[in-house]
PDB file of C-alpha atoms in Angstrom:
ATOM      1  CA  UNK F 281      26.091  29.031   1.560  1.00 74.00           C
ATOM      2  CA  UNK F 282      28.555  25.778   1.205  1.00 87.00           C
ATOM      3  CA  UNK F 283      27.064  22.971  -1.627  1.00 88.00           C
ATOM      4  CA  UNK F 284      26.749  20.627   1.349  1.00 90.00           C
ATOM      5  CA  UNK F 285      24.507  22.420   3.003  1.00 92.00           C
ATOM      6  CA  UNK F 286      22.450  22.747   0.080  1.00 92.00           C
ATOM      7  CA  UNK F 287      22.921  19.332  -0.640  1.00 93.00           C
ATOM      8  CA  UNK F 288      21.778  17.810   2.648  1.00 90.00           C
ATOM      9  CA  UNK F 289      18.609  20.691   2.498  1.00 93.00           C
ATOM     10  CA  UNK F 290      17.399  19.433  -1.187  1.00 93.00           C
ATOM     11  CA  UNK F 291      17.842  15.651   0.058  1.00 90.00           C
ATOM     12  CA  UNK F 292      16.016  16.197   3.222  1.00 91.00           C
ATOM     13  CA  UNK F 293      13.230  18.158   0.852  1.00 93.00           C
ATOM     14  CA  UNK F 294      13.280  15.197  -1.292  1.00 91.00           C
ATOM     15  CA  UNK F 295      12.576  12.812   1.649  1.00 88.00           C
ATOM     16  CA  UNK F 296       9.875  14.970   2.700  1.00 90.00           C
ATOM     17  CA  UNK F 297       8.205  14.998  -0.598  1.00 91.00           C
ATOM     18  CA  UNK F 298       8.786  11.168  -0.625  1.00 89.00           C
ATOM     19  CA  UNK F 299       6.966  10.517   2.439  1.00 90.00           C
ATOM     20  CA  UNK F 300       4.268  12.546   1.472  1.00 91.00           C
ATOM     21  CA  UNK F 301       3.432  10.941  -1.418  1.00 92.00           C
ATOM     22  CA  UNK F 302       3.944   7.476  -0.106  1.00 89.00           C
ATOM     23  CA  UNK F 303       1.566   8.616   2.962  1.00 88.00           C
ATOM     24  CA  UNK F 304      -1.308   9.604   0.216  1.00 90.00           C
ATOM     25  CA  UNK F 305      -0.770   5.992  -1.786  1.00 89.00           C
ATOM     26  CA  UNK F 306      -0.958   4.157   1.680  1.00 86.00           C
ATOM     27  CA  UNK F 307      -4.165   6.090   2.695  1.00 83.00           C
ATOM     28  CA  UNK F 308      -5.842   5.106  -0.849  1.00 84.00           C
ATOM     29  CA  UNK F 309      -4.808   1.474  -0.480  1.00 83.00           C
ATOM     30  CA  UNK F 310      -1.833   0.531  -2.232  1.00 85.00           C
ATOM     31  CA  UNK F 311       0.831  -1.241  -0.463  1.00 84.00           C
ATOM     32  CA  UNK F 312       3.672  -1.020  -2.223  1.00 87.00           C
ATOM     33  CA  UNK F 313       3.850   3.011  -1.816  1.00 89.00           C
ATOM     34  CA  UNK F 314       4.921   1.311   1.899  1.00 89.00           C
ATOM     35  CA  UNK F 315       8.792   1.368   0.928  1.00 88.00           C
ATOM     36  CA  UNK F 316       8.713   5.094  -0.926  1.00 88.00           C
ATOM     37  CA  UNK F 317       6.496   6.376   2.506  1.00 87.00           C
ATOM     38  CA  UNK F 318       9.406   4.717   5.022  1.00 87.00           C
ATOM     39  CA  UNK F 319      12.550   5.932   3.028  1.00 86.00           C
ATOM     40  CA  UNK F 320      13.705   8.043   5.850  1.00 84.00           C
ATOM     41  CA  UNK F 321      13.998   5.292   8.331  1.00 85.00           C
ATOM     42  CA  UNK F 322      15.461   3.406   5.374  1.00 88.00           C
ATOM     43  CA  UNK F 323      18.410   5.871   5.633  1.00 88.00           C
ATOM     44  CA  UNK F 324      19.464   5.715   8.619  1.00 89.00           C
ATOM     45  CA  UNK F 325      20.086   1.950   8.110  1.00 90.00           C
ATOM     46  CA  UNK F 326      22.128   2.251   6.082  1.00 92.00           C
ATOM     47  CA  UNK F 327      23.808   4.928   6.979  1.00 93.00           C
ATOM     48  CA  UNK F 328      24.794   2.912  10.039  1.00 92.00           C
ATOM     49  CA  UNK F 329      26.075   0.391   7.959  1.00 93.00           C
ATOM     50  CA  UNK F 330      28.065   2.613   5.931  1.00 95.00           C
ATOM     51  CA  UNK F 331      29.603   4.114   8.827  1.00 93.00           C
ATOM     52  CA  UNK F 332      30.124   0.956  10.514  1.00 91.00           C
ATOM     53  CA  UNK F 333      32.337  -0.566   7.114  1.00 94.00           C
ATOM     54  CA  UNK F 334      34.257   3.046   7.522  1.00 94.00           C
ATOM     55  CA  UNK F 335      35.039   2.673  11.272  1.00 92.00           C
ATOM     56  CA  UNK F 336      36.143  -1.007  10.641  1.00 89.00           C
ATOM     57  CA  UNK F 337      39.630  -0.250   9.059  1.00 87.00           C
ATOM     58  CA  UNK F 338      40.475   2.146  12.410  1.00 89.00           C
ATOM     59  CA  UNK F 339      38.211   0.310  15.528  1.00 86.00           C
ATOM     60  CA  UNK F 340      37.705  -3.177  14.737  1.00 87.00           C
ATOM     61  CA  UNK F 341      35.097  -3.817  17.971  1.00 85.00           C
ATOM     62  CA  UNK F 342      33.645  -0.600  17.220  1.00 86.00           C
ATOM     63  CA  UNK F 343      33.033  -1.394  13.775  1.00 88.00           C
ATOM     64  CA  UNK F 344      31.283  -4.898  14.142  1.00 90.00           C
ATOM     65  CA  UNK F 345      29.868  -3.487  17.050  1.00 88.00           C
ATOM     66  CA  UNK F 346      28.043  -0.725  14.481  1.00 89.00           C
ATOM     67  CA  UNK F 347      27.904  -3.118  11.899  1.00 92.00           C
ATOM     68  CA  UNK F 348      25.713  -6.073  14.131  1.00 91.00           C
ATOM     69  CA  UNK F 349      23.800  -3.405  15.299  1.00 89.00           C
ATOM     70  CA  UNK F 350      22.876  -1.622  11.839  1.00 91.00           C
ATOM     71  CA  UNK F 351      22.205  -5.476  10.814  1.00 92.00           C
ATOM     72  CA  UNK F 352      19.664  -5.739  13.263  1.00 91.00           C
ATOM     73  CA  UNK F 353      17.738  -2.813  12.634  1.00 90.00           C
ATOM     74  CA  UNK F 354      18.339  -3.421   9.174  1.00 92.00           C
ATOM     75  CA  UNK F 355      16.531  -6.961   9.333  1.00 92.00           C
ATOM     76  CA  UNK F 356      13.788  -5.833  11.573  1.00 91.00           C
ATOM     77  CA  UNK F 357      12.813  -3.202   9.758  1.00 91.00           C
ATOM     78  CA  UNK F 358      12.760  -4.909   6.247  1.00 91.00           C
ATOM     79  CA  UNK F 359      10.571  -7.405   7.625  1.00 91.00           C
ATOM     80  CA  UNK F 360       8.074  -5.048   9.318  1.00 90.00           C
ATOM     81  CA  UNK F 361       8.139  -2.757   5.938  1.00 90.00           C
ATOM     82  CA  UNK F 362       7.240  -6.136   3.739  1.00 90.00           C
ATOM     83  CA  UNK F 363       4.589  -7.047   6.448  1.00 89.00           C
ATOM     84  CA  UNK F 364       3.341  -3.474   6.157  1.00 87.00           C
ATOM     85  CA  UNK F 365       2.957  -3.608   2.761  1.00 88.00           C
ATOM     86  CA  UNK F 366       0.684  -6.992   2.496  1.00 87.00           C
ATOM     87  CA  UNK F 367      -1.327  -5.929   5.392  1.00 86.00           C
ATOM     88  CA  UNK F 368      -2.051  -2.501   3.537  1.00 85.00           C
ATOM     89  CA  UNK F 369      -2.461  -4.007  -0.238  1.00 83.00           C
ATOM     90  CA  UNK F 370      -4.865  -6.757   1.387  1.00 83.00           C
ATOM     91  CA  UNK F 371      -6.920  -4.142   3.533  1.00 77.00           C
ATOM     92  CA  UNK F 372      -7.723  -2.196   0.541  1.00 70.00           C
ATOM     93  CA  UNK F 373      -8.797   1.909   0.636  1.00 68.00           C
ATOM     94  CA  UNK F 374     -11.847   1.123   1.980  1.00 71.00           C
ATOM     95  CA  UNK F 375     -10.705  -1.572   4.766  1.00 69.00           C
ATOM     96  CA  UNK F 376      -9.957  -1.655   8.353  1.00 70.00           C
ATOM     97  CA  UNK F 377      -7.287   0.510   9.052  1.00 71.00           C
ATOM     98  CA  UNK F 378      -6.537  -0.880  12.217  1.00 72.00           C
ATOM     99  CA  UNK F 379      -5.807  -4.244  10.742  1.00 74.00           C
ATOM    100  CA  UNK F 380      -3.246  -2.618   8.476  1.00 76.00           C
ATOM    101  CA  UNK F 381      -1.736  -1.069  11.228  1.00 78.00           C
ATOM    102  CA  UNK F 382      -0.845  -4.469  13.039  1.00 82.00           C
ATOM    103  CA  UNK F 383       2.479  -4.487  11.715  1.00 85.00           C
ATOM    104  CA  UNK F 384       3.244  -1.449  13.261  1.00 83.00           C
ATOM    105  CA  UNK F 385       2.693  -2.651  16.631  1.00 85.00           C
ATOM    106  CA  UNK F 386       4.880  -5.485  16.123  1.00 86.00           C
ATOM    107  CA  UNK F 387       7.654  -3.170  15.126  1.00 87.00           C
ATOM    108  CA  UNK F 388       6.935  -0.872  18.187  1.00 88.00           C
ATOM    109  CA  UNK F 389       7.103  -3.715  20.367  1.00 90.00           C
ATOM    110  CA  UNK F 390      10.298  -5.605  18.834  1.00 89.00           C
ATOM    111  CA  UNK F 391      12.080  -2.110  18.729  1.00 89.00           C
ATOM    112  CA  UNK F 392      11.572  -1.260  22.438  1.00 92.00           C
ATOM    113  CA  UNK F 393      12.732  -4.391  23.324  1.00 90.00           C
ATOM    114  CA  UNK F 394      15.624  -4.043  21.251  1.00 88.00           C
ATOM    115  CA  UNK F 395      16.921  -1.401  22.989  1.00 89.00           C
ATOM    116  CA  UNK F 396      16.495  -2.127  26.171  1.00 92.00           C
ATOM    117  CA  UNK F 397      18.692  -4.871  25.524  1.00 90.00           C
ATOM    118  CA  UNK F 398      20.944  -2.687  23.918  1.00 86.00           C
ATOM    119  CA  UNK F 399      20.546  -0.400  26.955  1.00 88.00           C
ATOM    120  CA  UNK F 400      21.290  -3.386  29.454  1.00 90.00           C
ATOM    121  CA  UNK F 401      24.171  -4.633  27.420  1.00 88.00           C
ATOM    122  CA  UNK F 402      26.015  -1.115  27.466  1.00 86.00           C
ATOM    123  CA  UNK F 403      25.580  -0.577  30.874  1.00 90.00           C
ATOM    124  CA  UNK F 404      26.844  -4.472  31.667  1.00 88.00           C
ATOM    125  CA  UNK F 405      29.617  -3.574  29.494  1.00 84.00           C
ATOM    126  CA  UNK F 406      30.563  -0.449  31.858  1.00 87.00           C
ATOM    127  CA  UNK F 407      30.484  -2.244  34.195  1.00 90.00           C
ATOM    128  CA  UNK F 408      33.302  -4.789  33.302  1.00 87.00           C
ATOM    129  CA  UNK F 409      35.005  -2.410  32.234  1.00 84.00           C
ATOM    130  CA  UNK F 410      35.340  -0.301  35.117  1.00 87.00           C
ATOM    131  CA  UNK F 411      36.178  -2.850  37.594  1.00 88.00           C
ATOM    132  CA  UNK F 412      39.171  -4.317  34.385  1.00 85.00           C
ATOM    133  CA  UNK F 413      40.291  -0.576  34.770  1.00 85.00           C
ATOM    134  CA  UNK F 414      40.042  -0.442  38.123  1.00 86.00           C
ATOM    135  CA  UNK F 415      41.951  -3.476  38.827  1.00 77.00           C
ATOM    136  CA  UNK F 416      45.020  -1.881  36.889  1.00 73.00           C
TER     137      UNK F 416
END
């Protein structure tokens, strides 16, 4: 079997055990296990980042496109994991979950939107475009 394969199975095995232990400090009360429990969407953030700084030096509109973008999700999900955390640490183990779940619905809410604008951008972006190439 190649390294990288290995590699990519012991880091996703790492983020698994991650999450799992983050998910048991949550459920007892303690906020800042928050961050450790929500590495894997962590990740990808940055990993769209990464790739966007890559594709820069090739596709210049591609790359800020990717790198606005990663931004975004970046930002919103920073603030929704801090948010997370305080509503968790001040709920306590023996609190009302639902309150600590708030944040969550925020994040739901601001994501969906999110991409339906991204969705109605992209296909307003089509658009011009096809009737710039069609006009050639």
């Amino acid at each position: 079997m190649d390294s990288k394969v290995l590699l990519a199975i012991a880091f996703a095995a790492l983020l698994g055990v991650a999450r799992f232990y983050g998910q048991r400090r949550v459920a007892a009360g303690q906020g800042r296990f928050v961050w450790l429990m929500s590495v894997p969407l962590l990740v990808p953030a940055g990993m769209i980042l990464w790739a966007g700084v890559q594709i820069l030096a090739y596709e210049q509109l591609v790359g800020v496109i990717m790198l606005v973008g990663g931004g975004v999700y970046a930002a919103v999900l920073l603030r929704f994991l801090t948010r997370w955390s305080r509503s968790v640490t001040s709920v306590g183990a023996n609190g009302d979950r639902a309150a600590a779940m708030e944040p969550v619905v925020d994040f739901t809410v601001i994501m969906v939107g999110l991409m339906l604008m991204g969705g109605f951008i992209a296909v307003v972006g089509l658009i011009v475009w096809g009737v710039s190439q069609s006009a050639h």
